[in-house]
Every structure is written in structure tokens, then in C-alpha cells.
PDB file of C-alpha atoms in Angstrom:
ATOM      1  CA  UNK A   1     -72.007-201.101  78.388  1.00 88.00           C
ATOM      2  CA  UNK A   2     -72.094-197.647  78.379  1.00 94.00           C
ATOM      3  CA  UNK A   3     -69.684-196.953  75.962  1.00 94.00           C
ATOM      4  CA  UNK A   4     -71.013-199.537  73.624  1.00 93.00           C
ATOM      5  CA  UNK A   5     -74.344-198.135  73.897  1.00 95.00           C
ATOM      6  CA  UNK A   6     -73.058-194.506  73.431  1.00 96.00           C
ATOM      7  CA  UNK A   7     -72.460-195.594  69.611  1.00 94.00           C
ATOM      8  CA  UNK A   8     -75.134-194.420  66.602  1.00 95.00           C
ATOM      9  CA  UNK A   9     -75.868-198.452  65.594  1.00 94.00           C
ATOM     10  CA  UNK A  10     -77.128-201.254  67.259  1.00 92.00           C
ATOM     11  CA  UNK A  11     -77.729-204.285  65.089  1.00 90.00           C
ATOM     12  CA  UNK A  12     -76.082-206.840  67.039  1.00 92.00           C
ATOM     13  CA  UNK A  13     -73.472-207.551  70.318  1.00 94.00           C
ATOM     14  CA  UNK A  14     -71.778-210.498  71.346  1.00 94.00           C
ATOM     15  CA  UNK A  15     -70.245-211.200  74.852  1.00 95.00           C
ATOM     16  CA  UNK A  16     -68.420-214.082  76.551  1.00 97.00           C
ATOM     17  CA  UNK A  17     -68.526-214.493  80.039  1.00 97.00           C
ATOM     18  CA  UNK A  18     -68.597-217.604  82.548  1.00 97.00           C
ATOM     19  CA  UNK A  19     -70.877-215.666  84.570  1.00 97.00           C
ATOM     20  CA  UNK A  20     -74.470-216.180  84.307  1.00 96.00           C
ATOM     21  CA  UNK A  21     -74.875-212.508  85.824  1.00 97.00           C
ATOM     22  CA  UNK A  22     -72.564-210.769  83.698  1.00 96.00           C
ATOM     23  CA  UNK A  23     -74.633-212.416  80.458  1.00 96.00           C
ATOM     24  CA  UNK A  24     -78.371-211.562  82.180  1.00 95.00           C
ATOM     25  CA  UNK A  25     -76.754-208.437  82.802  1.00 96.00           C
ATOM     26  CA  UNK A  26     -74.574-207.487  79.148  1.00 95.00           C
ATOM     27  CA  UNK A  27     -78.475-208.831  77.370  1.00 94.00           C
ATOM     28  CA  UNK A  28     -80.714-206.800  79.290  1.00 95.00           C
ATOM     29  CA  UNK A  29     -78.114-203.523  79.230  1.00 96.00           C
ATOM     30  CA  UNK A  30     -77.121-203.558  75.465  1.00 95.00           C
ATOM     31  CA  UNK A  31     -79.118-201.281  73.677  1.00 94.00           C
ATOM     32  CA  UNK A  32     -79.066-203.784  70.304  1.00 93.00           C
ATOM     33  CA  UNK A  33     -81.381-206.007  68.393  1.00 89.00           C
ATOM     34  CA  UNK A  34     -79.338-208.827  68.490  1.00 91.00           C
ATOM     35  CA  UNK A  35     -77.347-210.317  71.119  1.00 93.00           C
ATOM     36  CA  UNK A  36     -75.436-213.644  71.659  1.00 94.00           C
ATOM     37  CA  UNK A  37     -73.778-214.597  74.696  1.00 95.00           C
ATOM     38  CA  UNK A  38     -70.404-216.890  74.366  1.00 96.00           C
ATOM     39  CA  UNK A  39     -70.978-217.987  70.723  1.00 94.00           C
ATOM     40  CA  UNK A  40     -70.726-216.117  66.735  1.00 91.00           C
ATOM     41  CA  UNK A  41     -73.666-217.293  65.508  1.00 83.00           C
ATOM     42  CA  UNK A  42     -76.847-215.422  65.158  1.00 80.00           C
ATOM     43  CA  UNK A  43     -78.909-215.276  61.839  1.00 76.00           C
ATOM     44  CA  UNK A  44     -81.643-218.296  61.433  1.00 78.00           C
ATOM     45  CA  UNK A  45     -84.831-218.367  59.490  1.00 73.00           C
ATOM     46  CA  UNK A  46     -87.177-218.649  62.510  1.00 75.00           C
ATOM     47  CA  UNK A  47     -85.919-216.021  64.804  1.00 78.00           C
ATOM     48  CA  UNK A  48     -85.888-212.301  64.593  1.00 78.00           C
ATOM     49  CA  UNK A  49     -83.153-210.367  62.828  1.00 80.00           C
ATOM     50  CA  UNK A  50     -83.133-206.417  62.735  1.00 81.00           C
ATOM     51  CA  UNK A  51     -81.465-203.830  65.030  1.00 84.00           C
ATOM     52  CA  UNK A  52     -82.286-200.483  66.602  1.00 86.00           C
ATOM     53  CA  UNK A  53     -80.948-197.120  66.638  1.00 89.00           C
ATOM     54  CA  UNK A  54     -79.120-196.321  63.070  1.00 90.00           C
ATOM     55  CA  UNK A  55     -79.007-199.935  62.444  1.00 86.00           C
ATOM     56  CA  UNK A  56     -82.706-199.953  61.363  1.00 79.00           C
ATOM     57  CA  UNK A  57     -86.257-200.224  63.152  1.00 70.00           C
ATOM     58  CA  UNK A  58     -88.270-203.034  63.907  1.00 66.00           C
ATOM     59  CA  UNK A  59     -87.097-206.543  63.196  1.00 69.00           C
ATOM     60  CA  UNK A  60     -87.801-209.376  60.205  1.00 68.00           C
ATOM     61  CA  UNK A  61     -88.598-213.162  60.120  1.00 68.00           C
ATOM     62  CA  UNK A  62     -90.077-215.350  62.792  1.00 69.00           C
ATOM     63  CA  UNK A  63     -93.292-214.200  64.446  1.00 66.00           C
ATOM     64  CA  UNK A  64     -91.532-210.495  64.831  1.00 59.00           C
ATOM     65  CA  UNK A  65     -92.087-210.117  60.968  1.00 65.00           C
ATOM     66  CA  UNK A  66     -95.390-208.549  62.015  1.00 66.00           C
ATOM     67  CA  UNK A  67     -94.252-206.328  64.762  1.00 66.00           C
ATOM     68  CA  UNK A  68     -92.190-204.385  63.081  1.00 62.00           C
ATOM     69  CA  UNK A  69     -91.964-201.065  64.368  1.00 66.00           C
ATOM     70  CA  UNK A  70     -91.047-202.565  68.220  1.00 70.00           C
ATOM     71  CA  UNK A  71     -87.687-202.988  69.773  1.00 74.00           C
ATOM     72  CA  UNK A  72     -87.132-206.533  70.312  1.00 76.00           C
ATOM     73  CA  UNK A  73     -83.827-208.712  71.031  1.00 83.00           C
ATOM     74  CA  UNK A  74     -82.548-211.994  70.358  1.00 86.00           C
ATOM     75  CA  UNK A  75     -80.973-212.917  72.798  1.00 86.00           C
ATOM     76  CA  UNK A  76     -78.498-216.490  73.121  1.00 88.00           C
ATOM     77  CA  UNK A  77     -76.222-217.899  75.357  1.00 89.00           C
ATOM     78  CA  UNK A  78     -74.410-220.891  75.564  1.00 89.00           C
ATOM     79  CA  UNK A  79     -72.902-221.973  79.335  1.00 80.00           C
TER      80      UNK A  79
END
């Protein structure tokens, strides 16, 4: 995680694991708006979509549309 988090952007990160501490782990570590666990997709109406770092500020759509100068993350997994 370290070198992914040592990059300028952070809009989204995907991981795939069969370890449900490696994907608690990979969400909580990844410095990103966005992250899905063992699956590509990401982008719905109702849930938050924005990034951090380079990658913009704050996040857009779903109740997050009015919070939009904090760091949130989507986060999904699939076992």
C-alpha cells in the first residue's frame, strides 16, 4: 500500500483477495476515494463518487453530494 499511496492521485483502487483481512486491511490503508474489493464495478447513482489527493476533493451524488469538502470512501467487496 505504500507504494500505491506514494502516487499524486487517488480516485479509485481495486483489490482481489480471498482474505477478508487483506480486503479490511487494502480499504482502510488506501489513501483513495473509491475502493472495490474483488469486482470492476464502481460508479452508481446513489453512492458517492470523487477521489482525494490530485484526483479532486470532496465527493458527488448520494447523501455525500452535500459534504463535499470531506474525505470519504466507497468501499465494496464481494466474497
Amino acid at each position: 500500500m505504500q507504494r500505491a499511496n506514494s502516487l499524486p492521485y487517488g480516485l479509485a483502487a481495486y483489490a482481489f483477495t480471498t482474505s477478508t483481512r487483506n480486503a479490511t486491511a487494502v480499504s482502510n490503508g488506501l489513501e483513495a476515494g473509491m475502493v472495490a474489493i474483488n469486482h470492476l464495478g464502481m460508479a452508481l447513482a446513489e453512492t458517492p463518487f470523487g477521489g482525494v489527493k490530485d484526483s479532486g476533493q470532496g465527493s458527488e451524488g448520494g447523501a455525500e453530494t452535500f459534504d463535499g469538502f470531506l474525505v470519504t470512501k466507497f468501499v465494496t467487496q464481494l466474497s
